[in-house]
Coordinates of C-alpha atoms in Angstrom, one line a residue:
Chain A
M1 CA 12.9 53.4 42.1
S2 CA 15.7 52.3 39.3
A3 CA 19.5 51.1 40.1
G4 CA 21.9 51.8 37.3
L5 CA 22.5 51.2 33.8
P6 CA 22.2 47.2 33.2
R7 CA 25.5 45.6 32.4
L8 CA 26.2 42.0 30.8
L9 CA 30.2 41.1 31.5
S10 CA 31.6 38.4 29.3
L11 CA 34.7 36.7 28.4
P12 CA 35.4 37.8 24.8
N13 CA 36.6 33.7 23.7
A14 CA 35.8 30.0 25.5
V15 CA 37.8 29.1 28.0
S16 CA 39.3 25.8 27.0
L17 CA 41.0 23.3 29.4
I18 CA 42.1 19.9 28.7
N19 CA 41.3 17.3 31.5
G20 CA 43.0 18.1 35.2
Q21 CA 43.7 21.2 34.0
S22 CA 43.0 24.5 35.6
A23 CA 43.1 27.8 34.3
I24 CA 43.7 31.5 36.1
I25 CA 41.5 33.8 33.3
D26 CA 42.4 37.3 31.7
T27 CA 40.3 39.1 33.4
T28 CA 40.3 42.4 31.6
E29 CA 36.2 41.9 30.1
L30 CA 34.9 41.2 33.7
R31 CA 36.5 43.8 35.4
N32 CA 33.5 46.9 36.5
P33 CA 33.5 49.1 33.7
F34 CA 31.5 51.9 35.4
R35 CA 33.3 54.9 37.0
S36 CA 31.1 54.0 40.3
G37 CA 31.2 50.7 41.5
M38 CA 28.5 47.9 40.7
W39 CA 26.0 45.3 41.4
M40 CA 26.4 41.6 40.3
H41 CA 23.2 40.0 40.5
S42 CA 24.4 36.6 39.1
M43 CA 26.6 34.4 36.8
R44 CA 26.2 32.6 34.6
F45 CA 28.0 29.0 32.6
Q46 CA 27.9 27.8 29.2
V47 CA 30.0 24.6 28.4
E48 CA 30.6 22.6 25.8
R49 CA 32.8 20.2 24.9
S50 CA 34.7 20.2 20.7
T51 CA 31.7 17.1 19.7
L52 CA 28.4 18.6 19.5
A53 CA 26.8 15.0 19.8
A54 CA 28.3 14.5 23.4
L55 CA 26.5 15.9 26.7
S56 CA 29.2 18.1 28.4
A57 CA 30.7 16.9 31.6
P58 CA 29.1 18.9 35.1
L59 CA 32.8 18.3 36.7
V60 CA 33.8 21.4 35.6
Q61 CA 34.6 23.7 38.7
A62 CA 35.2 27.4 39.7
Q63 CA 36.4 29.2 42.6
F64 CA 36.2 33.1 42.8
W65 CA 38.0 36.3 44.3
L66 CA 36.7 40.0 45.3
G67 CA 40.1 41.4 46.7
R68 CA 40.6 39.1 49.4
H69 CA 37.0 37.5 49.9
Q70 CA 37.1 34.0 48.6
F71 CA 33.8 32.3 47.5
S72 CA 34.8 29.2 48.7
A73 CA 37.6 27.6 50.1
G74 CA 38.2 25.3 46.9
V75 CA 36.8 24.8 43.8
C76 CA 32.8 23.9 43.5
P77 CA 30.9 21.9 40.8
I78 CA 29.4 25.0 38.6
Y79 CA 26.4 22.7 39.2
T80 CA 25.4 22.9 42.1
L81 CA 26.1 26.6 42.9
D82 CA 22.8 27.0 42.5
R83 CA 19.2 25.1 41.8
I84 CA 17.7 23.7 38.5
Y85 CA 15.7 26.5 36.9
N86 CA 14.7 24.5 34.3
P87 CA 14.8 20.4 34.3
L88 CA 14.5 21.0 30.2
T89 CA 17.6 22.9 29.5
D90 CA 19.3 21.8 32.8
M91 CA 22.3 19.8 31.9
G92 CA 21.5 21.0 28.0
R93 CA 19.8 17.5 28.0
N94 CA 18.2 19.6 25.0
S95 CA 21.4 18.0 23.2
M96 CA 20.1 14.8 23.3
L97 CA 17.3 15.5 20.4
T98 CA 18.5 15.3 17.1
G99 CA 18.6 18.0 14.8
A100 CA 15.7 18.8 12.5
D101 CA 17.9 17.2 9.9
G102 CA 19.0 13.9 11.7
T103 CA 21.9 14.7 13.0
S104 CA 22.8 16.8 16.0
T105 CA 23.1 20.4 14.1
E106 CA 23.1 24.1 16.3
V107 CA 21.9 21.5 19.6
A108 CA 21.8 23.3 23.0
F109 CA 24.5 22.8 25.7
P110 CA 24.4 22.6 29.3
N111 CA 24.1 26.2 31.1
W112 CA 23.7 27.2 34.7
Q113 CA 23.5 30.2 36.9
W114 CA 24.3 31.4 40.0
K115 CA 22.0 33.5 41.4
F116 CA 22.9 35.8 44.7
Q117 CA 21.1 36.0 47.3
K118 CA 22.3 39.1 47.6
P119 CA 23.6 40.9 45.3
L120 CA 27.4 42.1 45.2
Y121 CA 28.8 45.2 45.6
V122 CA 31.5 45.1 43.3
P123 CA 33.9 48.5 44.3
E124 CA 34.7 50.5 41.4
G125 CA 38.2 48.8 39.3
A126 CA 38.0 45.6 40.7
V127 CA 37.5 42.7 39.5
V128 CA 35.8 39.3 40.4
V129 CA 38.6 36.7 39.9
P130 CA 37.7 33.3 38.3
K131 CA 39.7 30.3 38.4
L132 CA 38.5 27.1 36.6
Y133 CA 38.7 23.6 37.0
N134 CA 38.4 20.6 34.4
N135 CA 37.8 17.1 36.5
S136 CA 35.6 16.1 33.8
G137 CA 37.7 13.3 31.5
V138 CA 37.5 15.6 28.8
T139 CA 38.4 19.2 26.9
V140 CA 35.8 21.4 27.7
Q141 CA 34.9 25.0 26.6
V142 CA 33.9 27.6 29.5
R143 CA 32.2 30.5 28.9
L144 CA 31.5 33.0 31.7
T145 CA 29.1 35.3 32.3
Y146 CA 28.8 38.5 34.7
V147 CA 25.1 39.9 35.2
C148 CA 25.9 43.6 36.5
Q149 CA 24.0 46.5 36.4
E150 CA 25.6 49.8 37.9
A151 CA 25.7 51.0 41.7
P152 CA 25.5 54.9 41.5
G153 CA 25.8 56.6 45.1
P154 CA 28.1 56.3 48.4
A155 CA 29.9 52.4 48.5
P156 CA 27.8 50.1 50.9
Q157 CA 29.3 50.2 54.8
E158 CA 29.0 46.0 54.6
L159 CA 29.8 43.4 51.3
Y160 CA 27.5 40.3 50.5
I161 CA 30.1 37.5 49.4
P162 CA 28.7 34.5 48.3
F163 CA 29.6 31.5 49.6
A164 CA 29.7 28.2 48.4
A165 CA 31.3 24.6 49.7
N166 CA 30.5 20.6 48.0
F167 CA 31.6 17.4 48.6
I168 CA 32.0 15.0 46.0
G169 CA 32.0 11.1 47.3
A170 CA 33.7 8.7 45.8
G171 CA 30.7 6.9 44.2
G172 CA 30.7 3.0 42.7
V173 CA 29.7 1.7 39.2
G174 CA 26.4 0.2 38.8
G175 CA 25.4 -2.7 40.1
A176 CA 28.1 -1.9 43.3
N177 CA 26.3 -3.1 46.3
V178 CA 25.9 -0.9 49.3
F179 CA 28.6 1.2 50.4
T180 CA 28.8 4.5 52.1
D181 CA 30.8 7.7 51.4
I182 CA 31.0 10.0 53.8
S183 CA 32.6 14.0 53.9
Q184 CA 35.2 15.1 55.6
E185 CA 34.8 18.3 57.8
S186 CA 36.4 19.8 55.3
D187 CA 33.9 19.6 53.0
L188 CA 30.6 21.8 53.6
L189 CA 32.7 23.5 56.1
N190 CA 32.4 27.3 56.3
P191 CA 36.0 28.4 56.9
F192 CA 35.9 32.2 57.4
D193 CA 36.0 34.3 59.8
E194 CA 31.9 35.4 60.3
P195 CA 28.8 33.0 60.0
V196 CA 27.8 31.7 56.5
F197 CA 24.1 32.3 55.8
V198 CA 23.5 29.0 53.8
R199 CA 19.8 29.3 51.7
R200 CA 20.4 26.3 50.1
M201 CA 21.7 22.9 49.3
V202 CA 22.0 21.8 45.9
G203 CA 22.5 17.5 45.2
R204 CA 23.2 15.5 42.3
V205 CA 23.9 12.3 40.8
A206 CA 26.7 12.2 38.2
K207 CA 26.6 9.3 36.0
D208 CA 30.0 9.1 34.1
R209 CA 29.6 7.0 31.5
T210 CA 33.1 5.6 31.2
S211 CA 33.3 5.1 27.5
D212 CA 33.0 8.5 26.1
A213 CA 32.9 10.4 29.5
Q214 CA 28.9 11.4 29.1
Y215 CA 27.7 12.7 31.7
S216 CA 24.0 13.2 33.1
D217 CA 22.4 13.8 35.8
Q218 CA 20.7 11.0 36.4
D219 CA 17.5 10.9 38.6
L220 CA 17.1 6.8 38.6
V221 CA 19.6 5.4 41.2
G222 CA 18.6 8.1 43.4
L223 CA 15.8 5.0 44.2
G224 CA 19.4 3.6 45.7
L225 CA 20.6 6.3 47.2
K226 CA 20.2 7.7 50.9
V227 CA 21.2 10.9 53.1
R228 CA 21.9 11.3 56.5
M229 CA 23.6 14.4 57.5
S230 CA 24.9 16.2 61.0
G231 CA 26.3 19.6 62.2
S232 CA 29.5 20.6 64.0
S233 CA 27.3 20.4 66.9
G234 CA 26.8 17.0 66.8
R235 CA 23.2 17.6 66.3
A236 CA 21.5 15.3 63.5
V237 CA 20.1 17.7 61.0
V238 CA 19.1 14.7 58.7
R239 CA 18.7 12.0 61.5
D240 CA 16.8 9.5 59.5
P241 CA 18.6 8.4 56.1
V242 CA 16.0 10.0 53.6
P243 CA 16.1 9.3 49.9
F244 CA 18.4 11.0 47.9
N245 CA 15.7 12.3 45.9
H246 CA 13.4 13.1 48.6
L247 CA 16.5 15.8 49.8
F248 CA 16.6 17.1 46.5
P249 CA 13.9 16.4 44.3
T250 CA 14.1 15.5 40.6
T251 CA 13.0 19.4 39.6
H252 CA 15.2 21.5 41.2
R253 CA 17.5 20.1 42.9
Q254 CA 17.6 22.1 45.9
W255 CA 16.4 22.5 49.7
L256 CA 16.3 25.7 50.6
T257 CA 17.7 25.3 54.1
N258 CA 18.3 29.0 54.9
S259 CA 19.9 28.8 58.0
V260 CA 23.2 29.9 59.4
L261 CA 26.7 27.9 59.5
A262 CA 28.5 29.2 62.5
P263 CA 32.7 30.5 62.2
R264 CA 34.5 26.7 60.9
G265 CA 30.8 24.9 61.6
Y266 CA 30.5 22.2 59.4
Y267 CA 28.2 19.6 58.4
V268 CA 29.0 15.5 57.6
V269 CA 27.0 14.3 55.0
A270 CA 26.5 10.0 54.7
V271 CA 25.3 8.9 51.5
E272 CA 24.5 5.4 51.5
Q273 CA 24.6 3.9 48.6
D274 CA 23.0 1.0 46.9
Y275 CA 23.8 0.6 42.3
S276 CA 23.2 -3.6 42.9
A277 CA 19.4 -2.6 41.1
F278 CA 21.4 -1.5 38.3
G279 CA 23.3 -4.1 38.0
G280 CA 22.7 -3.3 33.4
L281 CA 24.3 0.4 34.0
S282 CA 28.2 -1.5 35.4
A283 CA 29.8 0.6 32.5
N284 CA 28.6 3.7 34.4
R285 CA 30.0 5.3 37.0
F286 CA 28.2 7.2 39.8
Q287 CA 29.2 10.2 41.7
P288 CA 27.0 11.9 44.0
V289 CA 27.6 16.0 44.5
I290 CA 26.0 17.6 47.0
G291 CA 27.4 21.5 47.5
M292 CA 25.9 24.3 49.6
S293 CA 25.6 27.9 48.6
G294 CA 24.7 31.2 50.1
Y295 CA 26.5 34.2 51.5
R296 CA 28.7 36.5 54.4
K297 CA 28.8 39.5 55.9
V298 CA 31.8 41.0 55.3
R299 CA 33.2 44.6 56.1
A300 CA 33.9 46.3 53.0
Q301 CA 37.3 46.6 52.8
L302 CA 38.6 44.5 49.5
Chain B
M1 CA -9.8 44.1 61.9
I2 CA -8.1 43.6 58.8
K3 CA -9.8 42.2 55.7
S4 CA -9.3 39.6 54.2
E5 CA -8.7 39.1 50.5
R6 CA -9.8 36.8 48.2
P7 CA -8.7 34.9 45.3
V8 CA -10.4 35.1 42.1
I9 CA -9.9 33.8 38.3
L10 CA -11.5 35.8 35.2
T11 CA -11.4 33.6 32.4
S12 CA -12.3 34.8 28.1
N13 CA -14.3 32.8 26.3
E14 CA -12.5 30.9 23.4
V15 CA -11.6 32.7 20.7
T16 CA -11.6 31.5 16.6
M17 CA -8.8 32.8 14.4
T18 CA -7.3 32.0 10.9
E19 CA -4.0 33.0 9.6
G20 CA -3.4 36.6 9.6
Q21 CA -7.3 37.5 11.4
T22 CA -8.1 39.6 14.5
A23 CA -10.5 38.5 16.9
I24 CA -11.8 40.0 20.3
A25 CA -13.0 38.2 23.1
D26 CA -16.4 38.6 25.2
M27 CA -15.7 41.6 27.3
S28 CA -18.4 40.9 29.9
R29 CA -16.8 37.8 31.0
L30 CA -13.5 39.5 32.2
Q31 CA -15.4 42.4 33.8
P32 CA -14.8 42.4 37.7
I33 CA -18.7 42.4 38.6
M34 CA -17.4 42.0 42.0
D35 CA -18.2 44.5 45.2
A36 CA -15.0 45.3 45.1
P37 CA -12.0 46.1 42.5
V38 CA -9.2 43.1 41.5
W39 CA -5.6 42.7 41.8
V40 CA -5.0 40.4 38.7
D41 CA -0.9 38.7 39.8
R42 CA -1.2 37.0 36.7
I43 CA -2.4 36.9 33.1
N44 CA -2.4 32.7 31.8
F45 CA -3.0 32.1 28.3
M46 CA -4.3 29.4 26.3
V47 CA -3.3 28.8 22.6
R48 CA -4.8 25.3 20.6
G49 CA -5.4 24.5 17.1
I50 CA -8.6 23.3 16.0
S51 CA -8.9 22.4 12.4
Q52 CA -5.9 20.5 11.6
N53 CA -3.5 21.0 9.4
V54 CA -0.8 18.7 8.7
N55 CA 1.8 20.8 7.0
Y56 CA 1.7 23.6 9.7
L57 CA 3.5 22.0 13.0
V58 CA 5.0 25.2 14.3
N59 CA 5.4 26.8 17.8
M60 CA 1.7 28.4 18.2
G61 CA 3.0 30.9 21.1
G62 CA 4.6 32.4 18.7
D63 CA 2.5 32.7 16.2
I64 CA -0.9 33.8 18.3
A65 CA -0.7 37.6 19.2
C66 CA -2.6 39.8 21.5
R67 CA -3.1 43.1 22.8
I68 CA -4.3 43.9 25.8
Q69 CA -6.4 46.9 27.3
V70 CA -7.3 47.3 30.7
G71 CA -9.6 50.6 30.7
R72 CA -8.4 53.5 28.8
H73 CA -5.3 52.2 29.5
F74 CA -3.3 49.4 26.8
L75 CA -0.9 47.3 28.3
S76 CA 1.1 48.0 24.8
S77 CA 1.2 49.9 21.3
D78 CA 0.6 46.3 19.6
F79 CA -0.8 42.5 19.3
I80 CA 2.3 40.5 21.6
P81 CA 2.8 37.3 20.8
V82 CA 2.2 35.4 23.7
W83 CA 5.3 33.9 24.3
S84 CA 6.9 36.8 24.9
Y85 CA 5.0 37.8 27.4
C86 CA 6.4 35.3 29.5
Q87 CA 9.6 33.7 30.7
Q88 CA 10.2 30.2 30.3
T89 CA 9.3 27.6 33.1
I90 CA 9.7 23.7 33.5
Q91 CA 6.2 23.1 31.7
A92 CA 6.9 20.2 28.9
N93 CA 4.1 22.6 27.1
N94 CA 5.8 26.4 27.4
Q95 CA 8.7 24.6 25.4
N96 CA 9.0 25.7 21.7
S97 CA 8.0 22.5 21.0
V98 CA 5.5 21.0 18.0
G99 CA 3.6 19.1 20.2
G100 CA 0.0 19.4 21.9
G101 CA -0.8 22.7 21.0
S102 CA 0.4 22.8 17.7
Q103 CA -2.2 23.4 14.9
A104 CA -1.4 19.2 13.7
S105 CA -2.0 18.1 17.5
A106 CA -3.1 14.8 17.1
N107 CA -6.8 15.3 18.6
N108 CA -6.6 19.1 18.1
T109 CA -8.1 19.7 22.3
S110 CA -4.8 19.7 24.2
H111 CA -4.4 23.7 25.1
K112 CA -0.7 25.0 25.3
K113 CA -0.2 27.1 27.9
W114 CA 1.8 30.2 28.7
T115 CA 1.6 32.4 32.5
W116 CA 2.9 35.6 32.6
K117 CA 3.4 36.9 36.4
L118 CA 3.0 39.7 36.0
P119 CA 6.0 42.5 37.5
K120 CA 3.6 44.1 39.9
P121 CA -0.3 43.7 40.7
L122 CA -2.4 45.0 38.2
F123 CA -5.1 46.9 40.0
V124 CA -8.2 46.9 38.1
P125 CA -11.5 48.8 39.6
R126 CA -15.1 47.1 39.3
G127 CA -16.7 47.3 36.2
A128 CA -13.5 48.3 34.6
P129 CA -13.3 46.0 31.2
I130 CA -10.0 44.1 29.9
V131 CA -10.8 44.0 27.0
P132 CA -7.9 40.8 24.7
L133 CA -7.8 41.3 21.1
W134 CA -6.1 38.5 19.4
T135 CA -4.3 37.6 16.1
W136 CA -2.6 35.0 14.1
I137 CA 0.9 36.2 12.9
P138 CA 1.8 34.0 10.7
P139 CA 6.0 33.3 11.6
P140 CA 8.1 34.7 8.2
P141 CA 8.3 33.2 5.7
S142 CA 4.6 32.4 5.6
V143 CA 2.7 29.2 4.1
A144 CA -1.0 30.0 3.6
G145 CA -3.4 27.6 5.6
G146 CA -2.5 26.9 9.0
G147 CA -5.9 25.9 9.7
T148 CA -7.5 27.9 12.6
A149 CA -6.6 28.5 15.6
A150 CA -8.5 28.9 19.5
A151 CA -7.3 31.2 21.9
Q152 CA -8.5 31.7 25.5
I153 CA -7.1 34.3 28.8
S154 CA -7.6 34.1 32.5
M155 CA -7.0 37.0 34.8
V156 CA -5.8 35.5 38.2
G157 CA -6.4 37.2 41.5
R158 CA -7.7 38.3 43.9
V159 CA -10.8 40.8 44.6
A160 CA -9.2 43.5 46.6
A161 CA -10.3 43.8 50.9
D162 CA -9.8 47.8 50.0
P163 CA -12.1 49.2 47.9
T164 CA -10.2 52.2 47.7
A165 CA -8.1 52.7 44.3
P166 CA -4.6 53.7 45.2
D167 CA -3.8 57.0 43.7
E168 CA -1.7 55.5 41.4
V169 CA -1.6 52.2 39.8
D170 CA 1.3 50.3 38.1
I171 CA 0.6 49.3 34.4
P172 CA 2.1 46.7 32.5
W173 CA 3.8 47.8 29.2
V174 CA 5.3 45.6 26.9
A175 CA 7.1 46.6 23.8
R176 CA 8.4 43.5 20.9
W177 CA 11.2 43.1 18.5
V178 CA 10.6 40.0 15.9
G179 CA 13.3 39.8 13.8
E180 CA 14.7 37.7 10.8
L181 CA 18.3 36.3 12.0
K182 CA 17.8 34.2 8.7
A183 CA 16.0 34.4 5.8
S184 CA 15.8 30.6 4.5
A185 CA 17.4 27.2 4.3
G186 CA 21.4 27.8 2.8
A187 CA 20.9 31.4 3.5
A188 CA 23.9 33.1 5.7
G189 CA 22.9 34.5 9.0
L190 CA 21.8 38.4 8.8
A191 CA 23.5 41.3 10.9
T192 CA 19.6 42.7 11.7
R193 CA 18.5 45.5 14.2
S194 CA 15.4 46.3 16.2
G195 CA 14.0 50.2 15.2
E196 CA 12.8 52.8 17.1
N197 CA 10.1 51.6 17.1
D198 CA 10.0 48.1 19.0
L199 CA 11.5 47.8 22.0
Y200 CA 9.7 51.6 22.6
N201 CA 8.6 52.6 25.4
A202 CA 4.7 54.5 23.6
T203 CA 4.0 55.8 26.9
S204 CA 3.8 59.3 28.5
K205 CA 5.2 57.8 31.5
A206 CA 9.1 55.9 32.4
V207 CA 8.6 52.0 32.1
H208 CA 10.6 50.3 35.5
V209 CA 12.0 47.6 32.9
Q210 CA 11.6 44.4 34.8
R211 CA 13.3 41.8 31.8
L212 CA 14.1 41.6 28.4
I213 CA 13.0 37.7 27.0
G214 CA 14.8 36.3 24.1
R215 CA 13.4 32.8 22.1
I216 CA 14.6 32.0 19.2
R217 CA 12.4 30.5 16.2
R218 CA 13.7 28.0 13.8
I219 CA 11.2 26.9 11.1
R220 CA 11.7 25.0 7.9
H221 CA 9.4 25.1 4.5
G222 CA 9.6 23.2 1.6
G223 CA 6.9 23.4 -0.9
T224 CA 3.4 24.0 0.8
R225 CA 4.6 22.4 4.5
I226 CA 6.4 24.3 7.3
W227 CA 7.2 23.1 10.4
E228 CA 9.6 24.0 13.2
D229 CA 12.6 22.9 15.6
E230 CA 12.8 22.2 19.0
F231 CA 14.8 24.0 21.8
A232 CA 15.8 26.3 19.3
D233 CA 16.6 29.0 22.2
A234 CA 20.3 28.2 22.9
T235 CA 21.6 28.3 19.3
R236 CA 25.0 28.9 19.8
S237 CA 25.9 30.6 16.3
I238 CA 23.9 33.4 16.7
Q239 CA 25.6 36.3 18.6
A240 CA 23.6 39.5 19.5
R241 CA 24.3 43.3 21.6
V242 CA 22.1 45.4 23.6
Y243 CA 22.6 49.3 23.9
N244 CA 20.1 52.3 24.9
W245 CA 18.8 55.4 23.2
N246 CA 22.1 57.0 24.1
G247 CA 24.2 54.2 22.6
E248 CA 25.4 53.3 26.1
A249 CA 26.5 49.3 25.9
L250 CA 24.1 47.4 27.8
T251 CA 26.2 44.7 26.6
G252 CA 29.6 45.3 26.3
D253 CA 30.1 43.6 23.2
F254 CA 28.6 41.1 21.0
F255 CA 27.8 38.1 23.3
R256 CA 25.7 34.9 22.2
W257 CA 22.8 34.9 22.3
S258 CA 22.0 32.6 25.0
S259 CA 25.0 34.4 27.0
I260 CA 22.6 37.2 27.0
F261 CA 18.9 35.6 27.3
E262 CA 19.9 32.8 30.2
P263 CA 18.2 29.4 28.4
S264 CA 16.5 28.4 31.2
R265 CA 14.2 31.1 31.6
C266 CA 15.0 33.1 28.9
T267 CA 15.3 36.3 30.5
W268 CA 17.8 38.8 31.8
N269 CA 16.1 41.0 34.3
L270 CA 17.3 44.4 33.7
N271 CA 15.8 46.3 36.7
Y272 CA 16.0 49.5 34.6
D273 CA 13.9 52.6 33.6
V274 CA 13.0 53.8 30.0
P275 CA 12.2 57.2 29.9
S276 CA 9.2 58.7 28.0
T277 CA 9.4 57.6 24.5
K278 CA 13.1 56.3 24.2
S279 CA 13.5 52.7 23.1
L280 CA 16.3 49.9 23.9
F281 CA 17.8 48.6 20.7
I282 CA 19.2 45.0 20.0
E283 CA 21.5 44.4 17.6
T284 CA 22.6 40.8 15.5
Q285 CA 26.1 40.3 13.8
P286 CA 26.4 38.5 10.4
F287 CA 27.4 34.9 11.5
T288 CA 27.4 31.2 9.6
S289 CA 25.3 28.6 11.0
I290 CA 25.5 25.0 10.6
Y291 CA 21.5 24.6 11.0
T292 CA 21.8 24.9 6.9
I293 CA 17.9 23.6 6.5
G294 CA 16.0 25.9 7.5
A295 CA 15.0 29.5 8.5
M296 CA 15.4 31.8 12.0
T297 CA 13.8 34.6 13.9
A298 CA 14.1 35.9 16.4
Y299 CA 11.7 37.6 19.6
V300 CA 13.1 39.9 22.1
S301 CA 9.9 41.9 24.4
M302 CA 10.8 44.1 26.6
I303 CA 8.7 44.1 30.1
G304 CA 8.0 46.5 32.7
T305 CA 5.5 49.0 34.7
R306 CA 4.8 52.4 34.9
K307 CA 3.0 54.8 37.2
E308 CA -0.5 55.4 35.8
T309 CA -3.8 57.3 38.0
L310 CA -6.7 55.2 37.0

């Protein structure tokens, strides 16, 4: 059984954000163009810096609304919204390769996506409103694309609203001795009145080279990170300190939890960090970033 | 009592070919001779260079093309480059790489591999031949003398627990467009468009399109030598739009190539029916590339299934 006409909706131009800036975007091109509802399956992000040679920053964050329904309580780093689908293209890793002429010409750039576990129904004329925030330290250009499909027929009685939450640890510099970042109850929180189905948690370690604000996803220091986690009931979720890379394996960085988080429920995560073995990286700052994503079910009233 | 299905792999012999040549595999190796039909879930392609030519450093997934026939049904109307069957995975050798598997690989023994997970399992009756026909399509512009390449195919599936053939079976359908985006070093990026016979449903049934796969090759050539850049799929200056046989837009406007074909998988999942004898179209607009030193070619394929009677 075929669904309706597939349609990509994309911002006509990249959104330029200086560091510390947030932007509400002209959503004309992102509005449902059909004379019926549409299904939204995923969204895609591209992040670039003005200089081609440098990697773009992961700490570009986003927040979305459909009508009165928020996807998250605040902005979330876009690279924790979903798993890694291909380590070879994640973080624009290809851009570290120089072009064949010896310069970085026409190199790639970070591409991320957020595939929804359940398609989101967007009623006729409605729009998923994005808000972008740049906390990367440099100016970035962000491109946003929605992957949609016409949804002929009656509107569903219930909507599956995507959900995301995150925790960004303070982190430390290379060479720093043992310390622990503990999330607040308001970080990995379900702030809504409905239970949230948590499909996955995603863990990253951002490495920020302070000299030029180049970021990467750092596997190496995962050796010096251990994670414990408990739920709002006080029960242990991850009882013993587990190496970061065991919880969030390098190839996909996800932990498929497939669990339900009650209204106002939360997880508290403690990340023990020891960068003493990485004294040679003292010009780098490392930050653990943990996100969770899923969906919640609401009545179809925007 | 529930009968169990057991796994099975049917592997063809390795065939060799030179540039422009066609080869056919030994059909008997891909014929299910078990006591029951076979459901094929995946098709694996393996390609390698066997006679070294250091002047020919290209990705052979775009060069070596295969056309598959199952019983009386073709899976495509033409030869399809093997990487156009398969979405990109995390395998390094799945990349647009000049490494192992290229014609100039150092020891000529490393295979380049691609896996096509079929949109729906393919029912192959007992004794029905699966016929892969191979060819080597040189990339434009061609430099002759690429040497010799070898190709092999495997069908991965299950021996059916129930030998009864279904009334209708899902037969894959693949169509492709290969378009020149930039002719040579220093040339401008071209406005180009797929034709009616490219992303075309040539069957008599509607094809349910699972996905489009879009890839970019960047090839440099100097004198008698050609070689290829890695990781060209996200080349930023190329913009395209996609529309259907009625001219209805599948992309609102010209979008960046990598916004259409998300680079980690190089795919766009469509879930869309293309009626018999209808086509999808893709069009690029002129562009100025800062990649000035070679040619660029687009590879787009349409993957789906149609219902057929055996």
